[in-house]
Coordinates of C-alpha atoms in Angstrom, one line a residue:
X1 CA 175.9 76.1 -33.0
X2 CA 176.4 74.8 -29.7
X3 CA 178.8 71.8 -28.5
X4 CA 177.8 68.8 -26.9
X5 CA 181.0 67.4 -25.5
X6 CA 179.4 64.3 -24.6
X7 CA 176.3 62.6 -23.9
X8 CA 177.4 62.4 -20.0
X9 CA 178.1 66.3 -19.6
X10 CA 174.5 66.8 -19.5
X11 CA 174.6 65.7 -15.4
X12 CA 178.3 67.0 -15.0
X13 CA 177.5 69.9 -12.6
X14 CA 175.8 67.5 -9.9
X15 CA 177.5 63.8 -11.1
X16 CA 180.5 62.2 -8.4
X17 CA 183.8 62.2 -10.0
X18 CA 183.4 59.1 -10.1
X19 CA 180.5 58.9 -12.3
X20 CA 181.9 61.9 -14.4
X21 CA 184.7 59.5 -16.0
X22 CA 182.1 58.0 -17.9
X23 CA 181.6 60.9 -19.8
X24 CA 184.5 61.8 -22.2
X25 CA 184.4 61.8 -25.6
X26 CA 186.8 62.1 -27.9
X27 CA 184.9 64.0 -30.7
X28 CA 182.0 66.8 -30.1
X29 CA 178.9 66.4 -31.6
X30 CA 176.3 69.2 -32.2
X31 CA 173.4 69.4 -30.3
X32 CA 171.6 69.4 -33.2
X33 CA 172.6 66.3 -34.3
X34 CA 171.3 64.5 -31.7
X35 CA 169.7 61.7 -31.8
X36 CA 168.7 62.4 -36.0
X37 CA 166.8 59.5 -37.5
X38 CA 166.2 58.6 -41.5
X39 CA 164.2 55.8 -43.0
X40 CA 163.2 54.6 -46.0
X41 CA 159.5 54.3 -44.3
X42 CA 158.5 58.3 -44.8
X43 CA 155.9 57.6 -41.9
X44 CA 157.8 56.1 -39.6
X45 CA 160.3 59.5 -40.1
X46 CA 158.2 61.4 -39.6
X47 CA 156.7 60.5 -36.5
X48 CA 160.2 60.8 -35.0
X49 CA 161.1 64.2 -36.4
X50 CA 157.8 65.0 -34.5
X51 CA 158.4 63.7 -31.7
X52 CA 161.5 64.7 -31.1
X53 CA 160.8 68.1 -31.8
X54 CA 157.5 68.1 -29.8
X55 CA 159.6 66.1 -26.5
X56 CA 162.1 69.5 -26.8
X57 CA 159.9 71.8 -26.4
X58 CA 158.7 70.8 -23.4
X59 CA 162.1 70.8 -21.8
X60 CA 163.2 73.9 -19.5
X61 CA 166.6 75.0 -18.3
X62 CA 166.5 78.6 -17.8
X63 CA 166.7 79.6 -14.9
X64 CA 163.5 78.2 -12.6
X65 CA 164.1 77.5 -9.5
X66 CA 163.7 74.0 -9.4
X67 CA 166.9 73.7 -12.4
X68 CA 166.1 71.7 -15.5
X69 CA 163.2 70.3 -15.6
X70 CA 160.8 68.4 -18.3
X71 CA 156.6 69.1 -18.7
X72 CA 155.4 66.1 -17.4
X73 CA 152.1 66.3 -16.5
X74 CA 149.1 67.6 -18.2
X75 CA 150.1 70.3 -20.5
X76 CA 150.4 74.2 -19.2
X77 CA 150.9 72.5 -15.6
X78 CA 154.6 73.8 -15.3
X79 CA 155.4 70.6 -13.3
X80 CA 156.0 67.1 -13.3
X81 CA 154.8 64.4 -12.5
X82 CA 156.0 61.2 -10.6
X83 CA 154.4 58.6 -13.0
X84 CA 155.3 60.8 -16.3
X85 CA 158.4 61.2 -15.5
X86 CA 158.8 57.6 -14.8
X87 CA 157.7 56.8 -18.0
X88 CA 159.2 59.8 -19.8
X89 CA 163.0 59.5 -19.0
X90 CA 164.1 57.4 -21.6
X91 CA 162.7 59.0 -24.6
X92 CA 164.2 62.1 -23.0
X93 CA 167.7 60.7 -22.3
X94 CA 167.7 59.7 -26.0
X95 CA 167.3 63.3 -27.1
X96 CA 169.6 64.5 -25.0
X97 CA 168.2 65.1 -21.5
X98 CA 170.2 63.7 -19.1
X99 CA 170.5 66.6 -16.8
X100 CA 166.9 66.8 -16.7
X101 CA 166.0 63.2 -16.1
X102 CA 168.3 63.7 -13.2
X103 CA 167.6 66.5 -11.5
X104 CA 163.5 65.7 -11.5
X105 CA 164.6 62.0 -10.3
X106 CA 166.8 63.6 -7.4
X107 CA 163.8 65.9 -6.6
X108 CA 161.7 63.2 -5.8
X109 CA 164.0 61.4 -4.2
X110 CA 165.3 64.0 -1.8
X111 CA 161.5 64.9 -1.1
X112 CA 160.8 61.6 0.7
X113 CA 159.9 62.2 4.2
X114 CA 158.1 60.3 7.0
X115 CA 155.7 63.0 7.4
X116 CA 154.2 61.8 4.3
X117 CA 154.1 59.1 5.5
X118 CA 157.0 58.0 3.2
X119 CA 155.7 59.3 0.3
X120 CA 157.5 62.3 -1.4
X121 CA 156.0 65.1 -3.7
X122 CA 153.6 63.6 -6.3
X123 CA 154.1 66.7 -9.2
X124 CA 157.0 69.5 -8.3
X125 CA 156.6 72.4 -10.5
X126 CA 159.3 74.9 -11.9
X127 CA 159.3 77.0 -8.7
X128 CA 160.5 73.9 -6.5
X129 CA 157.2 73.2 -4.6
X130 CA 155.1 70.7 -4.5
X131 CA 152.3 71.6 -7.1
X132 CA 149.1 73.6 -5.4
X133 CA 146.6 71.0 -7.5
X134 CA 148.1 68.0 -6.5
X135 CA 149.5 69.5 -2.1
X136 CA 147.8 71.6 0.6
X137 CA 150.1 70.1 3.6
X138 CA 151.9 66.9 4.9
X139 CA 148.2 65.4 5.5
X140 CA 146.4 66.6 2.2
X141 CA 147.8 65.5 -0.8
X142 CA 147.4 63.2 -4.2
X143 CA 149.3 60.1 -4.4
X144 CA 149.3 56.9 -6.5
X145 CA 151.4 54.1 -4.2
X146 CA 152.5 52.9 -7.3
X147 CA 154.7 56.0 -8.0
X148 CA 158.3 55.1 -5.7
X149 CA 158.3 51.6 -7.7
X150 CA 158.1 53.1 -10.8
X151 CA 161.2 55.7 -10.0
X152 CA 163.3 53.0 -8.8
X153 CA 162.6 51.5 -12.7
X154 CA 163.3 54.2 -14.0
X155 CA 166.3 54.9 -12.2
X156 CA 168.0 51.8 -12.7
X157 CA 166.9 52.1 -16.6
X158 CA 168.9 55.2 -16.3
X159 CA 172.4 53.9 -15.1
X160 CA 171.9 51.3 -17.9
X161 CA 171.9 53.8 -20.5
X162 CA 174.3 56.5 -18.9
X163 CA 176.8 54.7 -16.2
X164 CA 176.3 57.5 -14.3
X165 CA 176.9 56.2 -10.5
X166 CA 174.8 58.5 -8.7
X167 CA 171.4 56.6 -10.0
X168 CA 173.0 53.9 -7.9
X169 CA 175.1 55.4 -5.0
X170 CA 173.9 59.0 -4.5
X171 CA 172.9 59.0 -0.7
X172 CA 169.4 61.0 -1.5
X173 CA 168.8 58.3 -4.0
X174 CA 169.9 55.5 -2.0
X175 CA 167.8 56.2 0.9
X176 CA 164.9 56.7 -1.2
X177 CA 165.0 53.1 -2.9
X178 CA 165.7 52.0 1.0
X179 CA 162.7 53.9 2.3
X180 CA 160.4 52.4 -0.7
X181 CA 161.2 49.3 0.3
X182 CA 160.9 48.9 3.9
X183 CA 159.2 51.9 5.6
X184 CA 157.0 52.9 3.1
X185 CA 155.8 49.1 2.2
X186 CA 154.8 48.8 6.4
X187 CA 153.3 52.0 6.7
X188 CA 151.0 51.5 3.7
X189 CA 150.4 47.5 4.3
X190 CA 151.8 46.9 1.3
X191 CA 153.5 43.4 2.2
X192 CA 152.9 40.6 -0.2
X193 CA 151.5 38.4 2.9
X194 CA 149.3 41.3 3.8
X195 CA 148.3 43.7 1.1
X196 CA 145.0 41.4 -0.1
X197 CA 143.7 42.2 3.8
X198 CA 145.0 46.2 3.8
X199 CA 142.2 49.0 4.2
X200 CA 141.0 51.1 1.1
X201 CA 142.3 54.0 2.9
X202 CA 145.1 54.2 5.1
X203 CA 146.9 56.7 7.8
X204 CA 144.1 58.9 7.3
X205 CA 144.8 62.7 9.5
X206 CA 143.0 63.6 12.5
X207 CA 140.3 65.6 10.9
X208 CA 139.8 63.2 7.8
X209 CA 136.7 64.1 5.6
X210 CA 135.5 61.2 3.5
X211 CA 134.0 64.1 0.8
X212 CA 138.0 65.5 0.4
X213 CA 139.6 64.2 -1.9
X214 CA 143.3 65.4 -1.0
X215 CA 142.3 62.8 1.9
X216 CA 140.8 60.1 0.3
X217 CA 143.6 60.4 -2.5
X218 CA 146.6 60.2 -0.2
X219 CA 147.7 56.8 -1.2
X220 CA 145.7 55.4 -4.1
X221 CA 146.1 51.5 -4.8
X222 CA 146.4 52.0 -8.4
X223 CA 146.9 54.9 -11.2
X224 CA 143.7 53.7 -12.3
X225 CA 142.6 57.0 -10.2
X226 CA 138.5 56.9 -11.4
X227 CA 137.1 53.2 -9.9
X228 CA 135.7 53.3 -6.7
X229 CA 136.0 50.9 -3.8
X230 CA 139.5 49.1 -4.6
X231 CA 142.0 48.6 -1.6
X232 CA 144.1 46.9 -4.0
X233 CA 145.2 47.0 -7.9
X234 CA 147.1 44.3 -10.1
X235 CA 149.2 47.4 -11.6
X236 CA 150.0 47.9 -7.6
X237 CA 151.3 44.7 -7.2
X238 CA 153.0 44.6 -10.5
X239 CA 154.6 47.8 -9.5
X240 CA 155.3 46.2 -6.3
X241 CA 157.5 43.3 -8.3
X242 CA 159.3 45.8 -10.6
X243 CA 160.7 47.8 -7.7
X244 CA 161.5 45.1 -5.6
X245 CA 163.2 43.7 -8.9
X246 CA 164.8 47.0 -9.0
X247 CA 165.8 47.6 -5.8
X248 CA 167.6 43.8 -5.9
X249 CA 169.8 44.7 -8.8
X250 CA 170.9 48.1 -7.6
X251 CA 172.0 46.8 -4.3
X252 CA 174.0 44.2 -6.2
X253 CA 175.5 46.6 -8.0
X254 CA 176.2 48.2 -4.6
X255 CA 178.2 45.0 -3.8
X256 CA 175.0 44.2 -1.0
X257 CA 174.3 40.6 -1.7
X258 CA 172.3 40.2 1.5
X259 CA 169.8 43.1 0.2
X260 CA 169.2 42.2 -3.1
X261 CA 168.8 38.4 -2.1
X262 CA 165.7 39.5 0.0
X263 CA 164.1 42.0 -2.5
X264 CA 164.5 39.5 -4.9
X265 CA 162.8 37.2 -2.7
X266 CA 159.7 39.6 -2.4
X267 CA 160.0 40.2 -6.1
X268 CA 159.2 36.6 -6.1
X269 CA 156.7 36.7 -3.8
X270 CA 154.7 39.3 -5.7
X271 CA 155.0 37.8 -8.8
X272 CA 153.3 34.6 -7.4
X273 CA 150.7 36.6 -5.7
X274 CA 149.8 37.8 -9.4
X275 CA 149.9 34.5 -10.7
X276 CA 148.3 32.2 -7.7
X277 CA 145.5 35.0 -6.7
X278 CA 144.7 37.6 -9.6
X279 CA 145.0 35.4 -12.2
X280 CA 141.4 34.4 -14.0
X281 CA 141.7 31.3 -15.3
X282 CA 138.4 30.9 -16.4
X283 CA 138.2 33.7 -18.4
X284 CA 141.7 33.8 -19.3
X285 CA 142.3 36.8 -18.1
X286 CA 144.0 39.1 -15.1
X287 CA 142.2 40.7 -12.6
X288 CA 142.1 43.8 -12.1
X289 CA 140.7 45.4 -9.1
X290 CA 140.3 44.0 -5.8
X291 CA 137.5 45.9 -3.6
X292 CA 136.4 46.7 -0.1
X293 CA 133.7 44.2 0.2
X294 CA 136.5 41.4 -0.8
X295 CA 135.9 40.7 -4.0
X296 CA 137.3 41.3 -7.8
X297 CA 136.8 44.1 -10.3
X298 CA 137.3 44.4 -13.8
X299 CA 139.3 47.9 -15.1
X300 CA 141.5 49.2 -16.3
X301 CA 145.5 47.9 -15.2
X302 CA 146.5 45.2 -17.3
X303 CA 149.1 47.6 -19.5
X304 CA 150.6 48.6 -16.6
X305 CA 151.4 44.8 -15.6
X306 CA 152.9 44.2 -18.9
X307 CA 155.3 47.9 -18.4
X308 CA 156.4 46.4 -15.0
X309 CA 157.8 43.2 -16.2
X310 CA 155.6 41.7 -14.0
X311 CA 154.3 38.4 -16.1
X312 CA 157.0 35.7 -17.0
X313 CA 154.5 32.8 -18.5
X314 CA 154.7 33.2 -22.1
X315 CA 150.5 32.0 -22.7
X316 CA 149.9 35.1 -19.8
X317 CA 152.0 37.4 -21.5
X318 CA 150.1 36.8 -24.7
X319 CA 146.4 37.1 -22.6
X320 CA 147.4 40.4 -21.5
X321 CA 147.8 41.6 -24.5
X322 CA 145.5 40.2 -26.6
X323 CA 143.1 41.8 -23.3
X324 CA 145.0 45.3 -23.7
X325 CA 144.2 45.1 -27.6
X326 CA 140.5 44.3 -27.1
X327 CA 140.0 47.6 -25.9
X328 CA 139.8 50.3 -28.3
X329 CA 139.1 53.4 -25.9
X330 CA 142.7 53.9 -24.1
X331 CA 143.2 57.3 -22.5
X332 CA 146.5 58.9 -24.5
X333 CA 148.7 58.5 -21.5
X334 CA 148.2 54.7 -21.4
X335 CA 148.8 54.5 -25.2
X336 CA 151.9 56.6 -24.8
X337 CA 153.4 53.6 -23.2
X338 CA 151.9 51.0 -26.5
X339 CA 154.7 51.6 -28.6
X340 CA 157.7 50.9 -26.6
X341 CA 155.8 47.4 -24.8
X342 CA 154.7 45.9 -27.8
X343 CA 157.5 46.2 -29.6
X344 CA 160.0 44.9 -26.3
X345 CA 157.0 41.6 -26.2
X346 CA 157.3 41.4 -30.4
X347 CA 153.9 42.7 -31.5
X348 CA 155.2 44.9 -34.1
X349 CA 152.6 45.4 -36.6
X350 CA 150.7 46.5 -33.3
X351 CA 152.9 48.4 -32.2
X352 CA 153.5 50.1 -35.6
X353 CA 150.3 51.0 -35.6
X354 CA 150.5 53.2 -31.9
X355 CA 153.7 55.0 -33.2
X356 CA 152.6 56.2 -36.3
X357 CA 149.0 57.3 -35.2
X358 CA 149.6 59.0 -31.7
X359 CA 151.2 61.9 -33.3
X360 CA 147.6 62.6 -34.9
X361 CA 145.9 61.9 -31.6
X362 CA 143.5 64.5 -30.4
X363 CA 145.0 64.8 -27.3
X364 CA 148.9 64.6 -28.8
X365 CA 149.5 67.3 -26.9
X366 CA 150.0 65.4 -23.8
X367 CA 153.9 65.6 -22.8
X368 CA 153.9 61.4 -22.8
X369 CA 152.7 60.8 -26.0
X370 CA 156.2 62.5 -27.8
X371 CA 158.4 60.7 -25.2
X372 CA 157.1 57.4 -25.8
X373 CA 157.0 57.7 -29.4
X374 CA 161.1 58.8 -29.5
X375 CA 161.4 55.4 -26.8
X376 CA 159.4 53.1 -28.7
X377 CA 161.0 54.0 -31.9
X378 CA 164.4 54.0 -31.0
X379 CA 164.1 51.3 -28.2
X380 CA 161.5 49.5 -29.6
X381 CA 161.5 49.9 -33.4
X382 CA 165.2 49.6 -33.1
X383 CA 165.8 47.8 -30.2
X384 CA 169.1 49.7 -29.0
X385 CA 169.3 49.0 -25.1
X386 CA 173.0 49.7 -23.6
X387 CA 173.5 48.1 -20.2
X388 CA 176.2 49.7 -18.6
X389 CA 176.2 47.5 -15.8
X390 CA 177.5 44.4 -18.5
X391 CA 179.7 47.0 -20.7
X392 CA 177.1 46.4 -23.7
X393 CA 174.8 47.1 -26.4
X394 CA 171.7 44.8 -27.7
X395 CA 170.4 45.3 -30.9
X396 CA 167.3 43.8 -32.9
X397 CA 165.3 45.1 -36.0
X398 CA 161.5 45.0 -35.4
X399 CA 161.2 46.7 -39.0
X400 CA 161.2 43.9 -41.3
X401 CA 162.4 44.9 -44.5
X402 CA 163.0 48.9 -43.9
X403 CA 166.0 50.5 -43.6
X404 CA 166.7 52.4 -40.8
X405 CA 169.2 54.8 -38.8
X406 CA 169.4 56.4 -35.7
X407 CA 172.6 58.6 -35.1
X408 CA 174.3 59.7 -32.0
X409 CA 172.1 58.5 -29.0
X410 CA 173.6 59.5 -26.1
X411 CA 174.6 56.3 -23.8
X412 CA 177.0 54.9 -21.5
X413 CA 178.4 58.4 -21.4
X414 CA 179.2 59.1 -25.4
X415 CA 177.2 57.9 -28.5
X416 CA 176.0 55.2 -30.6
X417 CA 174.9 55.1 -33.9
X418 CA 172.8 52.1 -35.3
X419 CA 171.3 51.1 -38.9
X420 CA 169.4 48.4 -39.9
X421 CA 169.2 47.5 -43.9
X422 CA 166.2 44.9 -43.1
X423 CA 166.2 42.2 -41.2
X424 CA 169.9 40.5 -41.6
X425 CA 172.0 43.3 -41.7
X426 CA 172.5 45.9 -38.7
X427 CA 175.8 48.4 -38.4
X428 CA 176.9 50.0 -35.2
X429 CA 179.2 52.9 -34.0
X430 CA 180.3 52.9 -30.8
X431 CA 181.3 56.5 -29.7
X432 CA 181.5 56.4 -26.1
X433 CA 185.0 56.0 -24.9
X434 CA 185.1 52.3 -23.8
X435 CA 185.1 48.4 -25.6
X436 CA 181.4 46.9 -25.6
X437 CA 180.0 43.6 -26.0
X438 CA 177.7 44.5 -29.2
X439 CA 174.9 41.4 -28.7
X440 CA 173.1 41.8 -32.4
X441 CA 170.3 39.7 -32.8
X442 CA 168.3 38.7 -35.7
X443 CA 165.1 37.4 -36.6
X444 CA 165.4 33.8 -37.1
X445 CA 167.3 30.7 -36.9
X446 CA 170.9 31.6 -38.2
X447 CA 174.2 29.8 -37.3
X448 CA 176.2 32.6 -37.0
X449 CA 177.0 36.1 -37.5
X450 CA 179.8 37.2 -39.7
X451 CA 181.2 40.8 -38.4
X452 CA 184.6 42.5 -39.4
X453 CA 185.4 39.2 -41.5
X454 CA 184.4 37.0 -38.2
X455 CA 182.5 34.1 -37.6
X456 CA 180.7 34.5 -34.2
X457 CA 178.2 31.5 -33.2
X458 CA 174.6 32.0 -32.1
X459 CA 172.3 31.5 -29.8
X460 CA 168.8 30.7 -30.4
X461 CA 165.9 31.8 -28.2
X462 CA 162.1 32.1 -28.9
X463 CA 159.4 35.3 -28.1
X464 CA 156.9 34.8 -26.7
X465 CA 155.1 33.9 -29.7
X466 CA 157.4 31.0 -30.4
X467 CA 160.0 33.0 -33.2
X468 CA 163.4 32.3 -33.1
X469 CA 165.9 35.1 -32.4
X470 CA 169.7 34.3 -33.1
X471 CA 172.1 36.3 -30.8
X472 CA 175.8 36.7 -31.5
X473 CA 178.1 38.3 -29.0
X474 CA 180.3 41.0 -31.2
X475 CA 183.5 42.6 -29.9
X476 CA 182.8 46.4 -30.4
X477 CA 185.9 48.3 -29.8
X478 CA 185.7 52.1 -29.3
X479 CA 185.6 54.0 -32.6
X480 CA 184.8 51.3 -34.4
X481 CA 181.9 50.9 -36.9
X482 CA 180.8 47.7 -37.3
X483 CA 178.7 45.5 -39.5
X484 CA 177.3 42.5 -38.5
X485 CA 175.3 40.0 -40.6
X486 CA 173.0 37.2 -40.5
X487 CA 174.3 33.8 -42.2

C-alpha cells in the first residue's frame, strides 16, 4: 500500500519552501484511508463511497504531458474545463488531490495572455493544449467571462484548506488575479459603472463571421451559454463580486492594503448593482438576463448568484432559492453545485435530497456531479471549513440526529478527522502539525460548550431563516482529539 506522508506533499514538487513547511506530519496515513466516511444513514454512505470512488477515477497522473490533471468537462473530453474545475477543486482536495487542483489552476493561470484578449485557455486537455472543440487560434475560441472570477474563488478556497502560499504569492498566479481585475475588466467593459451599456459582443477579429460561433462565443456574458441576445448576465455580475471579493482578501494577505481596499470597493459596487438594478421587486425575484434591445430576460442564472456569495439580504437570499427550487428541470452540472449551497444557506432537507439522488442521475456520469457530492457532504453535510488564513476549523452538523464521521481530510497541510453523534455532540482530530482555533457550532440557543472538562461561552447568530446557531471558540492543540458538547 502506498504512503501518504501528508496531505500537503501532494503539491511538494512545484510548492515554495515556504509553502512546503505546512506540510509535515508526524504520522503517515494510507492513501486509502483517505478521506473514509461511516454513517448510521446507509444512504447517505453510500452516496460518498460513490462519489468518492467515481471523483478517483477521473483523476490522471501518469505521465501526460500536461502533469496531473482531473476530467473536468464533459466525460471522454480528456480535458478540463475552467468552470468545472472551479467548482470541482474542493471535493477533489478532500480526496486527496492537491497536486492536481494545483497544477490545472497554474495552467490557467500561466495561459493568460493579452492576445486573448486577457482571457486564458477555456478547457486544456492532457497533451497541454488548449482543447481543439473549445480553440482554433488567439481570435477563435469559447469563453464564458465569468471563468477568471470563478478561479480566483477557487484559488483562495484552496489556501484556506491547504496553506499552501503559492495560491497567494506564486508570480503566474499573482499576475493572473492582477490581470482579471484590471486589464481584462477594461478590455471586456466589464466595469460596474459601465457594464449595463457594454456590446453583446466585444473585440471581435478582423474577419468576424456573425454565423461562427468560435467568434460570437469569445466572451459570453454568462455560462448560461443557450439564450440569445444578452450583453449582460446576473451570474456575470455576481461572478464579478466574488472575484473582486477574492481578489481583496488575497492582496491582504499579500500585506497590500491599498489593493484590496479598492477591490473591495468594486466588490461593493457590484453587489449594489445586483441589488439597486437586477433586483425584481415586483415579482420578488432576480433578473436574470439583460439583452441587446435594453431590456430584462428571464433564465436561467440565479444558482450561480447564490454559489458567488453574491446576495447578503437574508429575505433575497431566501427568493433565490425558493426561485432555484421552483424549477424542477436543472441540467446535472447546475445540480452538482445543489448540495454544497443549500447546505452552506441551511436548507438541509433540500439539500439532502440533491446528494442522495444525483448519484442515480441519468447523466451521473458527468465529472461534477461526484465532486460536488464528496463537497457537499463533507462541507456541507458536515460543515468542516479550515481557514488557514485564521489558524482554524469551523464545524456544524446539518444531519439532525445521525451520526456521522469523516476521517483524515487532508487540510492545512495534515488531516482532520470529524464526527457528529447528532446535533449536540461533535469530536475533532486535528492532525496537521499546528494549534487551531476549533469554532464548533451547534444548532440552537446554548450557553456554552463544555470541551476537555471546559466551559467555553457562546455566541448566538441566526440563518437566514431566523435559527439560532451557538458558536464556541475551542483551543485544538495538535494531536489532540477533542469533544465538544452542547449545554
Amino acid at each position: 500500500m502506498t504512503l501518504l506522508l501528508a496531505a500537503g506533499a501532494a503539491h511538494a514538487g512545484s510548492a515554495s519552501a515556504k509553502s512546503n513547511k505546512t506540510a509535515q506530519l508526524s504520522s503517515p496515513v494510507i492513501v486509502e484511508q483517505i478521506a473514509t466516511f461511516t454513517s448510521s444513514d446507509p444512504l447517505l454512505e453510500q452516496s460518498f463511497n460513490w462519489a468518492k470512488a467515481k471523483a478517483l477515477s477521473y483523476s490522471h497522473d501518469k505521465g501526460d504531458p500536461v502533469g496531473a490533471w482531473c476530467e473536468a468537462a464533459l466525460p471522454n473530453r480528456e480535458a478540463f474545463c475552467m468552470r468545472d474545475v472551479s467548482h470541482q477543486t474542493t471535493g477533489a482536495h478532500i480526496i486527496g488531490l492537491a497536486k492536481h487542483n494545483k497544477n490545472m489552476m497554474k495552467k490557467f493561470a500561466e495561459n493568460i495572455n493579452e492576445s486573448r484578449d486577457w482571457c486564458t485557455y477555456w478547457e486544456i486537455n492532457r497533451y497541454d493544449k488548449p482543447a481543439p472543440i473549445d480553440y482554433a487560434s488567439d481570435s477563435e475560441f469559447w469563453y464564458c467571462l465569468n471563468a477568471n472570477s470563478d478561479v480566483m474563488m477557487a484559488c483562495l478556497k484552496m489556501y484556506e484548506w491547504t496553506g499552501d502560499e503559492d495560491y497567494i504569492s506564486d508570480p503566474a498566479m499573482r499576475n493572473f488575479y492582477d490581470r482579471s481585475v484590471n486589464e481584462f475588466i477594461t478590455r471586456w467593459q466589464l466595469q460596474p459603472e459601465s457594464i449595463m451599456d457594454r456590446e453583446q459582443i466585444m473585440n471581435k477579429p478582423a474577419n468576424f463571421d456573425p454565423n461562427y460561433s468560435f467568434h460570437t462565443c469569445r466572451g459570453l456574458a454568462s455560462y448560461v451559454e443557450n439564450f440569445g441576445g444578452l450583453t449582460v448576465a446576473v451570474d456575470l455580475v455576481g461572478g464579478l463580486y466574488a472575484g473582486h471579493q477574492a481578489y481583496a482578501n488575497i492582496a491582504r494577505l499579500n500585506g497590500d492594503k491599498k489593493a484590496a481596499k479598492k477591490a473591495e470597493a468594486t466588490a461593493q459596487a457590484y453587489r449594489d448593482l445586483l441589488e439597486n438594478t437586477w433586483w425584481d421587486a415586483d415579482n420578488n425575484r432576480y433578473n436574470t438576463f439583460w439583452t441587446t434591445d435594453r431590456q430584462f430576460a428571464r433564465g436561467e442564472g440565479v444558482p450561480f448568484l447564490l454559489w458567488f456569495d453574491a446576495v447578503a439580504d437574508g429575505d433575497r437570499i431566501r427568493a433565490g432559492v425558493a426561485d432555484m427550487l421552483a424549477k424542477t428541470d436543472w441540467n446535472v452540472e447546475n445540480q452538482s453545485y445543489f448540495p454544497a449551497l443549500l447546505y452552506r444557506l441551511g436548507y438541509d432537507d433540500d439539500a439532502y435530497r440533491f446528494v442522495t439522488s444525483l448519484p442515480v442521475n441519468d447523466r451521473a456520469d458527468y465529472p461534477e456531479v461526484s465532486f460536488g457530492v464528496v463537497e457537499g457532504i463533507v462541507g456541507g453535510a458536515m460543515g468542516l471549513k479550515p481557514s488557514a488564513s485564521t489558524k482554524s476549523v469551523s464545524t456544524q452538523s446539518h444531519l439532525g440526529a445521525t451520526t456521522a464521521e469523516i476521517r483524515n481530510v487532508p487540510a492545512l497541510g495534515g488531516f482532520l478527522s470529524l464526527r457528529h453523534d447528532g446535533a449536540t455532540s461533535s469530536t475533532l482530530t486535528n492532525d496537521t502539525g499546528k494549534a487551531l482555533t476549533w469554532n464548533v457550532s451547534f444548532p440552537g440557543n446554548h450557553s456554552a460548550v463544555i470541551a476537555n472538562g471546559k466551559k467555553y461561552r457562546t455566541t448566538v447568530s441566526r440563518d437566514i431563516y431566523g435559527k439560532e446557531i451557538s458558536t464556541a471558540a475551542v483551543k485544538l492543540p495538535h494531536g489532540a482529539t477533542v469533544t465538544a458538547r452542547a449545554m
